Amino acid sequence: MNGTWTLTKLALQRERFIVPLWLLLLVALTAGQVKRYATGIPDIAAFAREMAANQALTAFAGEIPSATLAGMAVWKNADAIYTILGLIMILTVVRHSRGEEESGRAELVGAGVVGRLAPLTAALAVTCGSAVLAGLLTAAAMTATGADVAGSLAFGAAITAAGLVFAGMGALAAQLTQSARTAIGVAALGLGLGYVLRFVADGGGLAALKWLSPQGWSHLVRPYGDDNVAVLLISLAFTAATLAPAYRLLVRRDLGHGLIPERPGPTASDRLRSPMSLAWRLQRGLLGGWIAGYAIAGLVLGALATSIEEVAQQGAAVEEFFHRYTASPEATMTDAYLWLIALSLGYVSALYPLLALLRLRNEEISGRAELLLSTPVSRARWVAGHLLFALAGSVLILTAAGLTMGLVAGAPGKVLAGALVQVPATWVLAGAGVLAFGLLPRAAAAISWAAFLFVNLFGEVLGPILGIDYWIARYAVPYPNLPMVVSGEPFTATAILIMTGVTAVLVAAGLAAVRRRALS
Amino acid sequence: MELAIEAEGLVKSFGRAQALDGLDLTVRAGEVHGFLGPNGSGKSTTIKILLGLLRADGGRAMLLDGDPWREAAGLHRRLAYVPGDVNLWPGLTGGEVIDLLGRLRGGLDRARRADLLERFELDPRKKAKTYSKGNRQKVALVAAFASDAELLILDEPTSGLDPLMEALFQQCVAEEKARGRTMLLSSHILSEVEALCDRVTIIRRGRTVEAGPLSQLRGLARSQVTAELASPPEGLARMPDLHAVRIEGNRIALEVDRTRLDAALAELIRVGVRDLTCTPPSLEDLFLRHYESEKAER
Ligand SMILES: Nc1ncnc2c1ncn2[C@@H]1O[C@H](COP(=O)(O)OP(=O)(O)O)[C@@H](O)[C@H]1O
Ligand SMILES: [Mg+2]
């Protein structure tokens, strides 16, 4: 354990901007929601009844813990907080344990006066510490809004518990696999499974399933209602059950190795013969993951569409919702829901081409681009290989979701068209990614994420939830300009042609910039 | 084509840091050219300019009779490059990387590939992420040596190799030279370059200090000799070719111009040698001598 404190300080130093940032965002989420409900909703009990009747919303957000201001704010945000915090925990713990080891820095540290257990312990100290902080700060912020103290503490505990569970899962995954990326994948699978179990439990009325999901345990606390903190003992036990084998593995294995060994690969290769085939090798994992994820999302979200009509068309909130996502009075509530989902899939899909294109930057920083470009491969061909995946991949993932969702919802043609119409808007983001990589390579990652967040925050799906006036969206974000082909608007090509043209211009400018600049 | 590489007055700065400050480099076709300079002197920067990865702020560069920036992809058909810091695609095996690079360069000699893999004791089935620095370097070297490129550009290729592999590398360079390939070999170790190169260019702080055949260098450099003799040496200190002579009982330490080594050793043997070490000059010694002789000329 020697050196744990030193390593913890080092990790804190590296996290000094990131942790405060997400802490602030997570803590502000629920407390801000209380304020918004307090001013915007005159009769909270009626609102709670209206929401509880909506099965789709129950699936997404879970059961309403209590029909109070604070209870509704928790209902609105808790599920997202548990899952996002879980993801942050996984990324952080893996970055400071397996990530360090993979980069070879751990070897440097291991050669110093640092105990074997110190790196993992330091990584866990930082992650779990920030989870505790997230819980305490949320409890304090909620109390400050005037909410009940016991309920606020229960909510904070539920948040911390969700964080601990996934920190443990990440720590274990980091010991099992040899690469950080695989470790994140394994742990994220657990996170996704927990999400789906909880979703199905609340959406499908299979309450027992909730007991199998880490997010479910935190949901079962029901802050401001039952304040059933005892459930969290399961979370703590689960965390302990992941940490014990993680430490056992750490003691036994060699530095740099995992439990799941690397298989030897082929001696030679006939398929790898062009920058395109190399791009395929580098991109196929990411693309496959997105296609699978989108197909599953389409399945689940499509299944919900069949239960939509039961929701009575009443109340101002529902009317406003209807107005936002339909283009004709003949459109049904189901149409509005399907368009909302198609749009949501579109907004999220914007991340895929950006991530695919950031691989280029990664190739450049690592020096692998230097090796590749010392062969007769031109820069344009190199970029084109990855760009092809970014563009065609966007089509594929949206097709996957459109197909599964359409089939389950019983309107295959319409839904597939609704998903595919998102493609040109997603392409605009891809164009922005290429331009960023060409002009400002050092800032490319930051620009890509900022563009994704901007489009989502100001778009018509997240924007209204966050209280941003989404009518700005038409001018700054591509998606609101798409024809609502699912909910009553006839297909028109104008917006689509313009977006495709904008993409072409952005890509051309980006390619020209890549050709002109120095490679680092 | 008589000159494979011709660079004149290259200037390059990164922000405020001046990496190259009027660097000249000429490599003749068919020769093994040593490109020598301490760490941070601008070797890798020069090579990246020659590969069209960086653009020079000033000066002129020609590579295989072409413009390395504008005709990069075309010129790369005729060369193979081994970076100073070899990074490979972590999910690809060594064998896959060698084949990929070979195909992109327009073909690979299969027999030579197999032979090199065996001699370098490299397992091509392993994923690149499990290779050490030395093994990654071997992958790039095998790919370069098994290609049919006419020009090999090797940036500090032995920095990750153990002494045994370094000897093998020297053998390979000799074989490639016999095939008529041109090689640019950068290094910060004088002895390595001496063992392999026909001509050398020595740079310091982004500027060429000395360029010419090795014999010229040998004249500049002095070896360190320490010896344990049969009896206390007398009269040796007054020999004209010996410098910095220190005598302690039977032990003697001295510096000698390498061209005069026979004469000095003959003197020692006359007294009787019990033990002897001879250290080749380091790059730093060379710079020291270079500036001393410059001062003397003025
Ligand atoms: N991308 C870069 N950004 C800033 N400075 C650099 C960069 N590349 C090289 N340098 C600086 O330029 C100088 C020469 O570096 P380099 O060519 O790598 O030297 P060498 O290969 O001879 O060790 C060094 O001082 C180095 O710090
Ligand atoms: Mg270098």
CSV table of C-alpha atoms in Angstrom, one decimal, chain B:
chain,number,residue,atom,x,y,z
B,1,MET,CA,20.3,10.6,-60.0
B,2,GLU,CA,23.4,11.2,-58.2
B,3,LEU,CA,22.0,12.6,-55.0
B,4,ALA,CA,19.3,10.8,-53.1
B,5,ILE,CA,18.8,13.6,-50.6
B,6,GLU,CA,19.8,17.2,-50.9
B,7,ALA,CA,18.7,19.7,-48.3
B,8,GLU,CA,20.0,23.2,-48.0
B,9,GLY,CA,19.6,25.8,-45.3
B,10,LEU,CA,16.5,24.1,-43.7
B,11,VAL,CA,14.8,26.2,-41.1
B,12,LYS,CA,12.0,25.1,-38.9
B,13,SER,CA,10.7,26.4,-35.6
B,14,PHE,CA,7.9,25.1,-33.3
B,15,GLY,CA,6.5,28.2,-31.8
B,16,ARG,CA,9.5,29.9,-30.1
B,17,ALA,CA,11.7,26.8,-30.2
B,18,GLN,CA,14.1,26.8,-33.1
B,19,ALA,CA,14.4,23.1,-34.2
B,20,LEU,CA,16.4,23.7,-37.4
B,21,ASP,CA,18.5,26.7,-38.1
B,22,GLY,CA,20.0,26.4,-41.6
B,23,LEU,CA,20.7,22.7,-41.8
B,24,ASP,CA,22.4,21.2,-44.8
B,25,LEU,CA,22.4,17.5,-45.7
B,26,THR,CA,23.5,15.7,-48.8
B,27,VAL,CA,23.2,12.0,-49.3
B,28,ARG,CA,24.6,10.3,-52.4
B,29,ALA,CA,22.8,7.5,-54.1
B,30,GLY,CA,24.1,4.1,-53.0
B,31,GLU,CA,25.8,5.3,-49.8
B,32,VAL,CA,25.1,4.6,-46.2
B,33,HIS,CA,25.0,8.1,-44.6
B,34,GLY,CA,25.3,8.7,-40.9
B,35,PHE,CA,23.2,11.5,-39.5
B,36,LEU,CA,24.7,12.3,-36.2
B,37,GLY,CA,23.6,14.7,-33.5
B,38,PRO,CA,22.8,14.8,-29.8
B,39,ASN,CA,19.3,14.4,-28.5
B,40,GLY,CA,17.1,17.3,-29.6
B,41,SER,CA,19.5,18.5,-32.3
B,42,GLY,CA,16.9,18.2,-35.0
B,43,LYS,CA,17.4,14.8,-36.6
B,44,SER,CA,13.8,13.7,-36.5
B,45,THR,CA,12.6,17.1,-37.6
B,46,THR,CA,14.8,17.0,-40.6
B,47,ILE,CA,13.6,13.5,-41.5
B,48,LYS,CA,9.9,14.5,-41.1
B,49,ILE,CA,10.5,17.3,-43.5
B,50,LEU,CA,12.1,14.9,-45.9
B,51,LEU,CA,9.1,12.7,-45.6
B,52,GLY,CA,6.7,15.6,-46.3
B,53,LEU,CA,5.1,15.2,-42.8
B,54,LEU,CA,6.3,18.6,-41.8
B,55,ARG,CA,6.9,21.7,-44.0
B,56,ALA,CA,10.1,23.6,-43.6
B,57,ASP,CA,9.8,27.3,-42.8
B,58,GLY,CA,12.8,28.0,-45.1
B,59,GLY,CA,15.5,26.4,-47.2
B,60,ARG,CA,15.2,23.8,-49.9
B,61,ALA,CA,14.8,20.1,-49.8
B,62,MET,CA,15.0,17.5,-52.6
B,63,LEU,CA,14.3,13.8,-52.1
B,64,LEU,CA,14.9,11.3,-55.0
B,65,ASP,CA,14.8,14.3,-57.4
B,66,GLY,CA,11.4,15.4,-56.2
B,67,ASP,CA,9.8,17.9,-53.8
B,68,PRO,CA,9.1,16.0,-50.5
B,69,TRP,CA,6.1,18.2,-49.6
B,70,ARG,CA,4.3,18.3,-52.9
B,71,GLU,CA,5.1,14.9,-54.3
B,72,ALA,CA,5.0,13.0,-51.0
B,73,ALA,CA,2.8,10.1,-51.8
B,74,GLY,CA,4.6,9.5,-55.2
B,75,LEU,CA,8.1,9.6,-53.7
B,76,HIS,CA,7.1,7.3,-50.9
B,77,ARG,CA,6.8,4.5,-53.4
B,78,ARG,CA,10.6,4.4,-53.5
B,79,LEU,CA,11.5,4.6,-49.8
B,80,ALA,CA,10.9,2.8,-46.5
B,81,TYR,CA,11.0,4.6,-43.2
B,82,VAL,CA,11.5,3.4,-39.6
B,83,PRO,CA,10.4,6.0,-37.1
B,84,GLY,CA,12.4,6.8,-34.0
B,85,ASP,CA,9.5,6.0,-31.8
B,86,VAL,CA,7.7,3.1,-33.5
B,87,ASN,CA,4.0,2.9,-32.6
B,88,LEU,CA,1.9,0.1,-34.1
B,89,TRP,CA,-1.8,-0.6,-34.3
B,90,PRO,CA,-2.4,-2.4,-31.0
B,91,GLY,CA,-5.0,-4.9,-32.4
B,92,LEU,CA,-2.9,-6.0,-35.3
B,93,THR,CA,-0.2,-8.7,-35.1
B,94,GLY,CA,3.4,-8.0,-36.0
B,95,GLY,CA,3.0,-10.1,-39.1
B,96,GLU,CA,-0.1,-8.2,-40.2
B,97,VAL,CA,1.7,-4.9,-39.8
B,98,ILE,CA,4.7,-6.1,-41.8
B,99,ASP,CA,2.4,-7.2,-44.6
B,100,LEU,CA,0.4,-4.1,-44.5
B,101,LEU,CA,3.4,-1.8,-44.8
B,102,GLY,CA,4.9,-4.1,-47.4
B,103,ARG,CA,1.8,-4.1,-49.6
B,104,LEU,CA,1.4,-0.3,-49.3
B,105,ARG,CA,5.0,0.1,-50.4
B,106,GLY,CA,4.3,-2.0,-53.4
B,107,GLY,CA,5.4,-5.5,-52.5
B,108,LEU,CA,7.5,-7.5,-50.1
B,109,ASP,CA,10.1,-10.2,-50.6
B,110,ARG,CA,8.5,-13.2,-48.8
B,111,ALA,CA,11.7,-15.2,-48.5
B,112,ARG,CA,13.5,-12.2,-47.0
B,113,ARG,CA,10.6,-11.5,-44.7
B,114,ALA,CA,10.8,-15.1,-43.3
B,115,ASP,CA,14.6,-14.9,-43.0
B,116,LEU,CA,14.5,-11.6,-41.2
B,117,LEU,CA,11.8,-12.7,-38.8
B,118,GLU,CA,13.9,-15.7,-37.8
B,119,ARG,CA,17.1,-13.8,-37.4
B,120,PHE,CA,15.4,-11.0,-35.4
B,121,GLU,CA,13.7,-13.7,-33.3
B,122,LEU,CA,10.4,-12.0,-33.7
B,123,ASP,CA,7.1,-13.8,-33.1
B,124,PRO,CA,4.7,-12.4,-35.8
B,125,ARG,CA,1.6,-13.8,-34.3
B,126,LYS,CA,1.7,-11.6,-31.3
B,127,LYS,CA,-0.6,-8.5,-31.1
B,128,ALA,CA,1.3,-5.3,-31.4
B,129,LYS,CA,0.2,-4.0,-28.0
B,130,THR,CA,2.1,-6.9,-26.3
B,131,TYR,CA,5.4,-6.0,-28.0
B,132,SER,CA,8.2,-4.1,-26.2
B,133,LYS,CA,9.8,-1.0,-27.7
B,134,GLY,CA,12.5,-3.1,-29.2
B,135,ASN,CA,10.1,-5.6,-30.7
B,136,ARG,CA,8.0,-2.8,-32.3
B,137,GLN,CA,11.2,-1.5,-33.8
B,138,LYS,CA,12.0,-4.9,-35.2
B,139,VAL,CA,8.6,-5.0,-36.8
B,140,ALA,CA,9.3,-1.7,-38.6
B,141,LEU,CA,12.8,-2.8,-39.5
B,142,VAL,CA,11.7,-6.2,-41.0
B,143,ALA,CA,9.1,-4.4,-43.0
B,144,ALA,CA,11.7,-1.9,-44.3
B,145,PHE,CA,14.4,-4.4,-45.1
B,146,ALA,CA,12.0,-6.8,-46.8
B,147,SER,CA,10.6,-4.1,-49.0
B,148,ASP,CA,12.3,-3.3,-52.3
B,149,ALA,CA,12.6,0.5,-51.6
B,150,GLU,CA,15.7,2.1,-53.0
B,151,LEU,CA,16.1,4.5,-50.1
B,152,LEU,CA,15.8,3.5,-46.4
B,153,ILE,CA,15.4,6.2,-43.8
B,154,LEU,CA,16.1,4.9,-40.4
B,155,ASP,CA,15.6,7.2,-37.4
B,156,GLU,CA,17.7,6.0,-34.4
B,157,PRO,CA,16.8,2.4,-35.3
B,158,THR,CA,18.8,0.7,-32.6
B,159,SER,CA,17.6,2.7,-29.6
B,160,GLY,CA,15.5,-0.2,-28.3
B,161,LEU,CA,17.6,-3.1,-29.4
B,162,ASP,CA,19.9,-5.2,-27.2
B,163,PRO,CA,23.6,-5.5,-28.2
B,164,LEU,CA,23.1,-8.9,-29.9
B,165,MET,CA,20.3,-7.5,-32.1
B,166,GLU,CA,22.3,-4.3,-32.7
B,167,ALA,CA,25.0,-6.5,-34.2
B,168,LEU,CA,22.4,-8.2,-36.3
B,169,PHE,CA,21.1,-4.9,-37.4
B,170,GLN,CA,24.6,-3.9,-38.5
B,171,GLN,CA,24.8,-7.1,-40.5
B,172,CYS,CA,21.6,-6.3,-42.2
B,173,VAL,CA,22.7,-2.8,-43.1
B,174,ALA,CA,25.8,-4.2,-44.7
B,175,GLU,CA,23.6,-6.6,-46.8
B,176,GLU,CA,21.4,-3.9,-47.9
B,177,LYS,CA,24.3,-1.7,-48.9
B,178,ALA,CA,25.6,-4.6,-51.0
B,179,ARG,CA,22.3,-4.6,-52.8
B,180,GLY,CA,22.9,-1.0,-53.7
B,181,ARG,CA,20.4,0.6,-51.5
B,182,THR,CA,20.8,4.1,-50.1
B,183,MET,CA,20.5,4.5,-46.4
B,184,LEU,CA,20.1,7.5,-44.1
B,185,LEU,CA,20.8,6.4,-40.6
B,186,SER,CA,20.3,8.8,-37.7
B,187,SER,CA,22.0,8.3,-34.4
B,188,HIS,CA,23.4,10.0,-31.3
B,189,ILE,CA,26.1,7.5,-30.8
B,190,LEU,CA,29.3,8.1,-32.8
B,191,SER,CA,30.6,4.5,-32.7
B,192,GLU,CA,27.5,3.1,-34.2
B,193,VAL,CA,27.7,5.4,-37.2
B,194,GLU,CA,31.4,4.8,-37.6
B,195,ALA,CA,30.9,1.1,-37.9
B,196,LEU,CA,28.3,1.4,-40.7
B,197,CYS,CA,28.6,4.6,-42.7
B,198,ASP,CA,30.5,5.8,-45.7
B,199,ARG,CA,29.9,9.5,-45.0
B,200,VAL,CA,28.5,11.4,-42.1
B,201,THR,CA,26.8,14.7,-41.4
B,202,ILE,CA,27.1,15.9,-37.8
B,203,ILE,CA,24.5,18.4,-36.6
B,204,ARG,CA,24.1,20.4,-33.4
B,205,ARG,CA,21.3,22.7,-32.4
B,206,GLY,CA,19.7,22.5,-35.8
B,207,ARG,CA,22.8,23.3,-37.8
B,208,THR,CA,25.3,21.2,-39.7
B,209,VAL,CA,28.6,21.2,-38.0
B,210,GLU,CA,30.6,18.8,-40.1
B,211,ALA,CA,29.9,16.7,-43.2
B,212,GLY,CA,32.2,14.4,-45.1
B,213,PRO,CA,33.8,11.0,-45.3
B,214,LEU,CA,34.5,9.0,-42.1
B,215,SER,CA,38.3,9.3,-42.5
B,216,GLN,CA,37.9,13.0,-42.0
B,217,LEU,CA,36.1,12.4,-38.7
B,218,ARG,CA,38.6,10.0,-37.5
B,219,GLY,CA,41.2,12.8,-37.8
B,220,LEU,CA,39.1,14.9,-35.5
B,221,ALA,CA,38.4,12.3,-32.8
B,222,ARG,CA,40.6,11.1,-30.0
B,223,SER,CA,40.4,7.8,-28.3
B,224,GLN,CA,40.8,7.4,-24.5
B,225,VAL,CA,43.4,4.9,-23.6
B,226,THR,CA,44.1,3.6,-20.1
B,227,ALA,CA,46.7,1.0,-19.4
B,228,GLU,CA,48.5,-0.9,-16.7
B,229,LEU,CA,52.1,-1.3,-17.6
B,230,ALA,CA,55.0,-3.6,-16.6
B,231,SER,CA,57.0,-0.7,-15.1
B,232,PRO,CA,56.5,3.0,-14.6
B,233,PRO,CA,56.4,4.6,-18.1
B,234,GLU,CA,59.1,7.2,-18.7
B,235,GLY,CA,59.4,9.6,-21.6
B,236,LEU,CA,55.9,8.8,-22.9
B,237,ALA,CA,54.5,12.1,-21.7
B,238,ARG,CA,56.8,13.9,-24.1
B,239,MET,CA,55.6,12.1,-27.2
B,240,PRO,CA,54.0,14.6,-29.6
B,241,ASP,CA,50.8,12.6,-30.5
B,242,LEU,CA,49.7,12.0,-26.9
B,243,HIS,CA,47.5,14.4,-25.1
B,244,ALA,CA,46.3,14.8,-21.5
B,245,VAL,CA,48.7,12.2,-20.2
B,246,ARG,CA,48.3,11.2,-16.5
B,247,ILE,CA,50.7,8.8,-14.9
B,248,GLU,CA,50.2,7.2,-11.5
B,249,GLY,CA,52.8,4.5,-10.7
B,250,ASN,CA,52.4,1.8,-13.4
B,251,ARG,CA,49.1,3.2,-14.6
B,252,ILE,CA,48.7,5.6,-17.5
B,253,ALA,CA,45.7,7.4,-18.9
B,254,LEU,CA,46.0,9.4,-22.2
B,255,GLU,CA,44.2,10.7,-25.2
B,256,VAL,CA,45.4,10.0,-28.7
B,257,ASP,CA,44.4,11.0,-32.2
B,258,ARG,CA,42.9,7.9,-33.7
B,259,THR,CA,45.2,8.2,-36.7
B,260,ARG,CA,48.2,7.9,-34.4
B,261,LEU,CA,46.9,4.9,-32.4
B,262,ASP,CA,49.5,2.5,-33.7
B,263,ALA,CA,52.4,4.6,-32.8
B,264,ALA,CA,51.1,5.2,-29.3
B,265,LEU,CA,50.3,1.5,-28.7
B,266,ALA,CA,53.8,0.6,-30.0
B,267,GLU,CA,55.3,2.8,-27.3
B,268,LEU,CA,53.1,1.2,-24.6
B,269,ILE,CA,54.0,-2.3,-25.8
B,270,ARG,CA,57.7,-1.4,-25.6
B,271,VAL,CA,57.2,-0.8,-21.9
B,272,GLY,CA,55.1,-3.9,-21.5
B,273,VAL,CA,51.2,-4.0,-21.2
B,274,ARG,CA,49.4,-5.9,-18.4
B,275,ASP,CA,45.9,-4.5,-19.1
B,276,LEU,CA,44.5,-2.1,-21.6
B,277,THR,CA,41.2,-0.3,-22.4
B,278,CYS,CA,40.6,1.8,-25.4
B,279,THR,CA,37.4,3.9,-25.4
B,280,PRO,CA,36.2,5.3,-28.7
B,281,PRO,CA,35.5,9.0,-28.7
B,282,SER,CA,31.9,10.1,-27.8
B,283,LEU,CA,30.0,12.6,-29.8
B,284,GLU,CA,30.6,15.2,-27.1
B,285,ASP,CA,34.4,14.7,-27.4
B,286,LEU,CA,34.1,15.2,-31.1
B,287,PHE,CA,32.2,18.5,-30.7
B,288,LEU,CA,34.8,19.6,-28.1
B,289,ARG,CA,37.7,18.9,-30.5
B,290,HIS,CA,35.8,20.5,-33.4
B,291,TYR,CA,35.4,23.8,-31.5
B,292,GLU,CA,39.0,23.7,-30.3
B,293,SER,CA,40.3,23.2,-33.8
B,294,GLU,CA,38.1,26.0,-35.0
B,295,LYS,CA,39.5,28.3,-32.4
B,296,ALA,CA,43.0,27.4,-33.3
B,297,GLU,CA,42.4,28.2,-36.9
B,298,ARG,CA,41.2,31.7,-36.0
